Short mmCIF file of C-alpha atoms in Angstrom, two decimals:
data_model
loop_
_atom_site.label_atom_id
_atom_site.label_comp_id
_atom_site.label_asym_id
_atom_site.label_seq_id
_atom_site.Cartn_x
_atom_site.Cartn_y
_atom_site.Cartn_z
CA SER A 1 -1.14 216.54 7.10
CA GLN A 2 -2.47 215.14 3.57
CA THR A 3 -2.34 211.78 2.69
CA ILE A 4 -3.69 209.43 -0.06
CA HIS A 5 -4.46 206.04 0.12
CA GLN A 6 -5.01 203.93 -2.91
CA TRP A 7 -5.92 200.04 -2.99
CA PRO A 8 -5.46 197.30 -3.66
CA ALA A 9 -1.90 197.37 -4.40
CA THR A 10 -1.90 194.35 -7.02
CA LEU A 11 -5.10 193.15 -8.87
CA VAL A 12 -4.93 189.92 -11.16
CA GLN A 13 -8.05 189.81 -13.44
CA PRO A 14 -9.40 187.69 -16.05
CA VAL A 15 -10.17 189.58 -19.22
CA GLY A 16 -13.58 190.35 -19.34
CA SER A 17 -14.18 190.91 -16.06
CA PRO A 18 -15.35 194.04 -14.10
CA LEU A 19 -12.85 196.50 -12.20
CA SER A 20 -13.09 198.98 -9.25
CA LEU A 21 -10.05 200.71 -7.97
CA GLU A 22 -10.42 202.98 -5.14
CA CYS A 23 -8.86 206.36 -4.21
CA THR A 24 -9.21 208.43 -0.94
CA VAL A 25 -7.41 211.50 0.14
CA GLU A 26 -7.33 212.79 3.82
CA GLY A 27 -6.36 216.15 5.45
CA THR A 28 -7.72 218.22 2.26
CA SER A 29 -10.91 219.44 0.63
CA ASN A 30 -11.74 220.16 -2.82
CA PRO A 31 -8.66 218.70 -4.07
CA ASN A 32 -8.14 218.14 -8.31
CA LEU A 33 -8.27 214.31 -8.65
CA TYR A 34 -6.49 212.21 -11.26
CA TRP A 35 -5.94 208.89 -12.36
CA TYR A 36 -2.74 207.86 -14.67
CA ARG A 37 -1.89 204.83 -15.96
CA GLN A 38 2.20 203.32 -16.63
CA ALA A 39 1.93 200.56 -18.73
CA ALA A 40 4.84 198.43 -19.02
CA GLY A 41 8.18 200.52 -20.52
CA ARG A 42 6.06 203.89 -21.03
CA GLY A 43 5.57 207.29 -19.48
CA LEU A 44 2.52 208.18 -17.06
CA GLN A 45 -0.52 208.89 -19.38
CA LEU A 46 -3.17 210.96 -17.82
CA LEU A 47 -6.55 208.87 -18.03
CA PHE A 48 -9.31 211.17 -16.06
CA TYR A 49 -9.19 214.08 -13.80
CA SER A 50 -11.74 215.70 -11.68
CA VAL A 51 -12.21 219.13 -10.15
CA GLY A 52 -15.07 218.31 -7.97
CA ILE A 53 -18.08 215.94 -7.08
CA GLY A 54 -19.71 214.37 -10.06
CA GLN A 55 -17.27 216.01 -12.49
CA ILE A 56 -15.23 213.96 -14.46
CA SER A 57 -12.89 214.87 -17.76
CA SER A 58 -11.83 212.20 -19.85
CA GLU A 59 -8.23 212.40 -21.69
CA VAL A 60 -8.05 209.39 -23.46
CA PRO A 61 -10.85 207.19 -25.06
CA GLN A 62 -10.65 203.53 -23.50
CA ASN A 63 -12.39 200.92 -22.09
CA LEU A 64 -12.39 202.63 -18.13
CA SER A 65 -14.27 204.98 -16.56
CA ALA A 66 -14.06 207.17 -13.59
CA SER A 67 -16.51 208.42 -10.69
CA ARG A 68 -16.08 211.03 -7.91
CA PRO A 69 -19.36 210.12 -5.75
CA GLN A 70 -17.43 212.36 -2.65
CA ASP A 71 -15.22 215.29 -2.60
CA ARG A 72 -12.24 213.02 -1.32
CA GLN A 73 -12.89 209.51 -3.40
CA PHE A 74 -11.89 208.97 -6.89
CA ILE A 75 -12.93 205.72 -8.65
CA LEU A 76 -11.54 203.99 -11.59
CA SER A 77 -13.80 201.29 -12.97
CA SER A 78 -14.42 198.81 -15.90
CA LYS A 79 -17.39 196.90 -17.08
CA LYS A 80 -15.11 194.22 -19.02
CA LEU A 81 -11.12 194.73 -18.84
CA LEU A 82 -9.20 193.91 -22.05
CA LEU A 83 -5.45 192.67 -21.83
CA SER A 84 -4.58 196.03 -22.88
CA ASP A 85 -6.06 197.53 -19.75
CA SER A 86 -2.88 195.79 -17.65
CA GLY A 87 -0.50 198.40 -16.21
CA PHE A 88 0.31 200.48 -13.05
CA TYR A 89 -2.48 202.80 -12.17
CA LEU A 90 -1.92 205.71 -10.43
CA CYS A 91 -4.37 207.94 -8.33
CA ALA A 92 -3.16 211.56 -7.58
CA TRP A 93 -4.31 214.71 -6.27
CA ARG A 94 -3.70 218.19 -6.19
CA ASP A 95 -3.99 221.10 -3.45
CA LEU A 96 -5.50 224.33 -5.42
CA SER A 97 -2.87 226.16 -3.55
CA ASP A 98 -0.19 224.27 -4.54
CA GLU A 99 1.18 223.38 -8.06
CA LYS A 100 2.61 219.95 -7.05
CA LEU A 101 0.80 216.45 -7.71
CA PHE A 102 0.78 214.20 -5.06
CA PHE A 103 0.69 210.41 -6.12
CA GLY A 104 -0.74 207.37 -4.38
CA SER A 105 1.42 204.01 -4.27
CA GLY A 106 -0.30 202.56 -7.23
CA THR A 107 -2.35 199.52 -8.08
CA GLN A 108 -0.32 196.90 -10.40
CA LEU A 109 -3.18 195.65 -12.66
CA SER A 110 -2.37 192.54 -14.75
CA VAL A 111 -5.49 191.16 -16.75
CA LEU A 112 -4.78 187.53 -18.18
CA ASP B 1 0.54 213.89 -29.20
CA GLN B 2 3.28 213.65 -26.83
CA GLN B 3 3.75 217.37 -25.47
CA VAL B 4 6.37 216.40 -22.90
CA LYS B 5 9.47 214.21 -24.08
CA GLN B 6 12.44 212.71 -22.51
CA ASN B 7 14.50 211.32 -25.21
CA SER B 8 17.01 209.70 -23.42
CA PRO B 9 15.46 206.60 -21.78
CA SER B 10 18.30 205.79 -19.79
CA LEU B 11 21.37 207.17 -18.28
CA SER B 12 24.13 205.34 -16.29
CA VAL B 13 26.37 207.91 -14.07
CA GLN B 14 29.42 206.79 -11.51
CA GLU B 15 28.80 207.70 -8.17
CA GLY B 16 29.90 211.00 -7.35
CA ARG B 17 29.67 212.29 -10.76
CA ILE B 18 27.06 214.53 -12.10
CA SER B 19 23.61 213.21 -13.59
CA ILE B 20 21.90 215.40 -16.24
CA LEU B 21 18.33 214.37 -17.36
CA ASN B 22 16.86 216.36 -20.59
CA CYS B 23 13.14 217.33 -21.17
CA ASP B 24 11.95 218.90 -24.25
CA TYR B 25 8.17 220.30 -24.40
CA THR B 26 5.89 221.56 -27.37
CA ASN B 27 3.20 223.49 -25.98
CA SER B 28 3.94 226.99 -25.30
CA MET B 29 1.20 227.14 -22.54
CA PHE B 30 3.17 225.40 -19.98
CA ASP B 31 4.02 227.34 -17.34
CA TYR B 32 5.05 225.06 -14.82
CA PHE B 33 7.38 222.06 -14.73
CA LEU B 34 8.24 219.39 -12.18
CA TRP B 35 10.57 216.43 -12.11
CA TYR B 36 9.74 213.29 -10.38
CA LYS B 37 11.38 210.12 -8.71
CA LYS B 38 9.79 206.79 -8.98
CA TYR B 39 11.29 203.46 -7.78
CA PRO B 40 9.32 200.29 -9.24
CA ALA B 41 6.17 199.58 -7.65
CA GLU B 42 5.82 202.83 -5.95
CA GLY B 43 4.05 206.06 -6.94
CA PRO B 44 6.38 208.90 -7.78
CA THR B 45 7.63 211.66 -5.41
CA PHE B 46 7.84 214.87 -6.05
CA LEU B 47 11.89 216.24 -6.37
CA ILE B 48 11.80 219.46 -7.63
CA SER B 49 9.69 222.44 -9.71
CA ILE B 50 10.42 225.49 -11.66
CA SER B 51 8.00 228.21 -12.58
CA SER B 52 8.45 229.77 -15.89
CA ILE B 53 9.24 233.14 -14.52
CA LYS B 54 12.42 231.65 -13.64
CA ASP B 55 15.31 230.25 -15.01
CA LYS B 56 16.77 228.04 -12.29
CA ASN B 57 15.66 226.61 -9.09
CA GLU B 58 18.13 224.82 -6.67
CA ASP B 59 17.43 222.18 -3.88
CA GLY B 60 20.38 220.83 -2.16
CA ARG B 61 21.68 218.22 -4.58
CA PHE B 62 19.02 219.21 -7.59
CA THR B 63 18.98 221.97 -9.96
CA VAL B 64 16.47 222.45 -12.50
CA PHE B 65 17.48 224.78 -15.84
CA LEU B 66 14.72 226.27 -17.66
CA ASN B 67 15.14 227.41 -21.16
CA LYS B 68 12.11 228.67 -22.40
CA SER B 69 12.80 229.94 -25.97
CA ALA B 70 14.35 226.51 -26.57
CA LYS B 71 11.16 224.60 -24.84
CA HIS B 72 13.80 222.53 -22.72
CA LEU B 73 14.57 222.17 -19.32
CA SER B 74 17.41 220.07 -17.45
CA LEU B 75 17.57 218.40 -14.17
CA HIS B 76 21.05 217.73 -12.58
CA ILE B 77 21.81 216.00 -9.79
CA VAL B 78 25.29 216.46 -7.62
CA PRO B 79 26.99 214.54 -6.50
CA SER B 80 25.01 211.38 -7.74
CA GLN B 81 24.37 209.06 -4.78
CA PRO B 82 23.59 204.88 -5.37
CA GLY B 83 20.02 205.93 -3.92
CA ASP B 84 19.41 208.22 -6.83
CA SER B 85 18.99 205.10 -8.85
CA ALA B 86 15.19 205.41 -10.01
CA VAL B 87 13.30 206.65 -13.03
CA TYR B 88 12.81 210.10 -13.27
CA PHE B 89 10.05 211.78 -14.91
CA CYS B 90 9.35 215.42 -16.28
CA ALA B 91 5.97 216.83 -15.90
CA ALA B 92 4.51 220.18 -17.37
CA SER B 93 1.24 222.00 -16.81
CA ALA B 94 -0.34 225.27 -17.77
CA ARG B 95 -2.17 226.76 -14.53
CA SER B 96 -5.04 227.27 -16.40
CA TRP B 97 -5.81 223.74 -17.15
CA GLY B 98 -5.23 222.20 -13.90
CA LYS B 99 -3.44 219.08 -15.96
CA PHE B 100 -0.15 217.50 -15.63
CA GLN B 101 1.73 216.01 -18.84
CA PHE B 102 4.63 213.73 -17.96
CA GLY B 103 7.41 212.53 -20.25
CA ALA B 104 8.19 208.87 -20.70
CA GLY B 105 10.70 209.03 -18.10
CA THR B 106 14.80 208.08 -17.75
CA GLN B 107 16.07 205.02 -15.76
CA VAL B 108 19.30 206.40 -13.98
CA VAL B 109 21.28 204.09 -12.95
CA VAL B 110 24.38 204.96 -10.55
CA THR B 111 27.15 202.71 -10.30
CA PRO B 112 29.97 202.52 -7.38
#
């Protein structure tokens, strides 16, 4: 069966520090991968999605970037965090034979 | 531009009664709709979905209704249980896109 791993679960970072969040999917190949963010009291905002290795689409201009170095690995990064980057970050995957999104357990990022 | 809207941020319902959650969308290209349930500090979990070729889909206590002409869908939970207390997100996608747009969510509280 397919599983998705996302880490860390919580992260407290100072303003201006770098960020790296990692997500891996097991049990499937060539999935579509997604990064979403839920800001406090807000809905789920699509940040990036990827249909294959090295293929990244950015939905919202911002201080973040994403990379997909391997088929089942998706990384969210920032060189310098801002206060506004705080939020709950979710990785998700979609099997091309299925219309559903499956989410990881999320990372609560607090930028102080 | 919010293409998927959940205009009710919260809903309180008595245990055993029906919960009705509403969702509106603006993009006529959307052809697949999903509902997710989310507990605090966890990733959303898939509840139920509906394709645009249908107007109703039922799974146990959960039923989703789609009114394409009104660009409106709703989720009915009958009977509501305390474990249903969570945030519910409506999502929409166009199969040609591979992307999913989410609403802002509705916090459901089921009271004894």
